[in-house]
Structures are given as C-alpha cells and as structure tokens.
Short mmCIF file of C-alpha atoms in Angstrom, two decimals:
data_model
loop_
_atom_site.label_atom_id
_atom_site.label_comp_id
_atom_site.label_asym_id
_atom_site.label_seq_id
_atom_site.Cartn_x
_atom_site.Cartn_y
_atom_site.Cartn_z
CA MET Y 346 -6.54 14.15 -11.35
CA LYS Y 347 -7.18 10.48 -10.34
CA HIS Y 348 -7.07 7.17 -12.29
CA THR Y 349 -7.98 3.68 -10.88
CA ILE Y 350 -5.94 0.27 -11.51
CA GLU Y 351 -7.58 -3.14 -11.49
CA VAL Y 352 -5.74 -5.90 -9.45
CA PRO Y 353 -4.94 -8.50 -11.54
CA ALA Y 354 -7.28 -11.69 -10.45
CA SER Y 355 -4.07 -13.84 -10.47
CA VAL Y 356 -3.15 -12.02 -7.45
CA ASP Y 357 -3.84 -14.01 -4.34
CA LEU Y 358 -5.06 -11.43 -1.61
CA SER Y 359 -7.20 -14.02 0.59
CA LEU Y 360 -7.41 -13.05 4.33
CA GLY Y 361 -4.18 -12.40 5.67
CA LYS Y 362 -2.44 -12.26 2.28
CA ARG Y 363 -0.11 -9.97 1.15
CA ALA Y 364 1.01 -8.92 -2.55
CA ARG Y 365 2.82 -6.16 -4.67
CA VAL Y 366 1.54 -4.59 -7.57
CA GLN Y 367 3.34 -1.79 -9.88
CA ALA Y 368 1.51 1.13 -10.86
CA ASN Y 369 2.66 4.65 -11.95
CA GLY Y 370 6.29 2.92 -12.00
CA SER Y 371 6.05 2.44 -8.39
CA ASP Y 372 5.64 -0.59 -6.33
CA ILE Y 373 2.45 -0.97 -4.13
CA ALA Y 374 2.17 -3.16 -1.13
CA LEU Y 375 -1.23 -4.84 -0.50
CA PHE Y 376 -2.54 -6.32 2.98
CA ASN Y 377 -5.83 -8.14 3.29
CA VAL Y 378 -6.43 -7.53 7.46
CA ASP Y 379 -9.24 -9.06 8.68
CA GLY Y 380 -11.17 -8.83 5.16
CA GLN Y 381 -10.16 -5.18 4.70
CA ILE Y 382 -7.95 -4.63 1.61
CA TYR Y 383 -5.27 -1.69 2.16
CA ALA Y 384 -2.71 -0.39 -0.24
CA ILE Y 385 0.49 1.70 0.43
CA ASP Y 386 3.77 2.65 -1.29
CA ASP Y 387 5.91 -0.40 -0.58
CA SER Y 388 8.98 1.75 0.30
CA CYS Y 389 9.72 3.01 3.64
CA PRO Y 390 10.24 6.75 3.41
CA HIS Y 391 13.02 6.62 6.01
CA ASN Y 392 15.49 4.50 3.64
CA GLY Y 393 13.58 3.08 0.89
CA ALA Y 394 13.11 -0.80 2.61
CA SER Y 395 10.32 -3.04 1.55
CA LEU Y 396 7.30 -2.74 3.71
CA LEU Y 397 5.50 -5.75 2.22
CA PHE Y 398 7.00 -8.35 4.79
CA GLY Y 399 6.99 -6.25 7.60
CA LYS Y 400 5.44 -7.46 10.73
CA LEU Y 401 2.05 -6.89 10.89
CA ASP Y 402 0.09 -5.78 14.25
CA GLY Y 403 -3.57 -5.31 13.45
CA ARG Y 404 -3.37 -2.71 10.77
CA TRP Y 405 -0.13 -1.24 11.80
CA VAL Y 406 2.95 -2.64 9.58
CA GLN Y 407 6.69 -2.22 10.93
CA CYS Y 408 9.60 -1.50 8.50
CA PRO Y 409 11.69 -4.78 8.52
CA ALA Y 410 14.99 -2.49 8.56
CA HIS Y 411 14.85 0.23 11.21
CA GLY Y 412 11.14 -0.70 13.12
CA LEU Y 413 9.35 2.40 11.85
CA ARG Y 414 5.40 1.49 12.21
CA PHE Y 415 3.02 2.94 9.65
CA ASP Y 416 -0.86 2.81 9.67
CA LEU Y 417 -2.10 0.73 6.69
CA ALA Y 418 -5.31 2.98 6.54
CA ASN Y 419 -3.51 6.49 6.29
CA GLY Y 420 0.18 5.93 5.94
CA CYS Y 421 0.80 7.74 9.25
CA MET Y 422 3.84 6.83 10.90
CA ARG Y 423 3.40 6.04 14.88
CA GLY Y 424 4.37 9.12 16.91
CA GLY Y 425 4.07 11.24 13.71
CA GLY Y 426 6.90 12.40 11.45
CA MET Y 427 7.42 10.42 7.99
CA ASN Y 428 4.50 9.07 6.46
CA VAL Y 429 3.96 6.65 3.31
CA ARG Y 430 1.24 7.13 1.03
CA ALA Y 431 -1.86 5.15 1.60
CA TYR Y 432 -4.45 4.63 -1.59
CA PRO Y 433 -8.05 4.36 -1.52
CA VAL Y 434 -9.36 0.78 -2.26
CA ASP Y 435 -12.73 -0.39 -3.59
CA VAL Y 436 -13.65 -4.23 -3.77
CA VAL Y 437 -16.65 -4.56 -6.22
CA GLU Y 438 -17.89 -7.98 -7.10
CA GLY Y 439 -14.51 -9.41 -6.26
CA CYS Y 440 -12.49 -6.58 -8.13
CA ILE Y 441 -10.05 -4.82 -6.21
CA ARG Y 442 -9.41 -1.41 -7.57
CA ILE Y 443 -6.80 1.06 -6.38
CA THR Y 444 -7.33 4.89 -6.87
CA LEU Y 445 -3.94 6.47 -7.76
CA PRO Y 446 -3.15 9.85 -8.63
CA THR Y 447 -2.50 10.30 -12.06
CA PRO Y 448 1.07 10.67 -12.94
CA ILE Y 449 2.80 13.81 -14.35
CA THR Y 450 4.12 13.42 -17.85
CA ASP Y 451 7.06 15.12 -19.41
CA PRO Y 452 5.48 17.65 -21.83
CA GLN Y 453 8.38 17.37 -24.03
#
C-alpha cells in the first residue's frame, strides 16, 4: 500500500533549491532541478552520508562522502550497484505531494 504526504508550504523549493522533509521516520531529500521536483532518501546506501548537499550535475547527485552518483529520477547509481530509493512527486496547484510506501507497523 502507499500513502501521500504533502510538503509544508513553508518549505522553499523554488528553482534550484533543495530541502529535507521527514516521513515514515526517514529523511527525504527534495531537489528542484530545472523546475522538476525530485524526492530521494537522504541517506547514501554506502555509508549513510546525507545526499542533500551533494554536488548536482543535471539530475545526478554526488554523495559528498565517497563520490557515488545517483540519478534523482530513479535512484539508480551511475554504473550500477547500490541504489537509493526515489519517490514519485506530483505538483498540484502549487502543492508538492510525495507518494510513499505505507510503513509496516508492529502488530503487537
């Protein structure tokens, strides 16, 4: 199952901006690249470094810790191997919505 979260209006995601939001207990990095909003987990799968402030090259972000590069559109690492989770984003009447998997809850 999936659910949608709305990015608070106070988050500035104008052209070229980046931001972090929290959902399902995880940090999600948001990027506005040429007017397209992308959402990925803000944790490099190699060693957990934040991707939010990594170097951008088009829609590729480079991990500041070890240089791995990830496609913001699908989370795939350049050259294959590890991936980061990417989330679908919709912008409706200025509201940014991210579709996330429903968290698994402990039945106890």
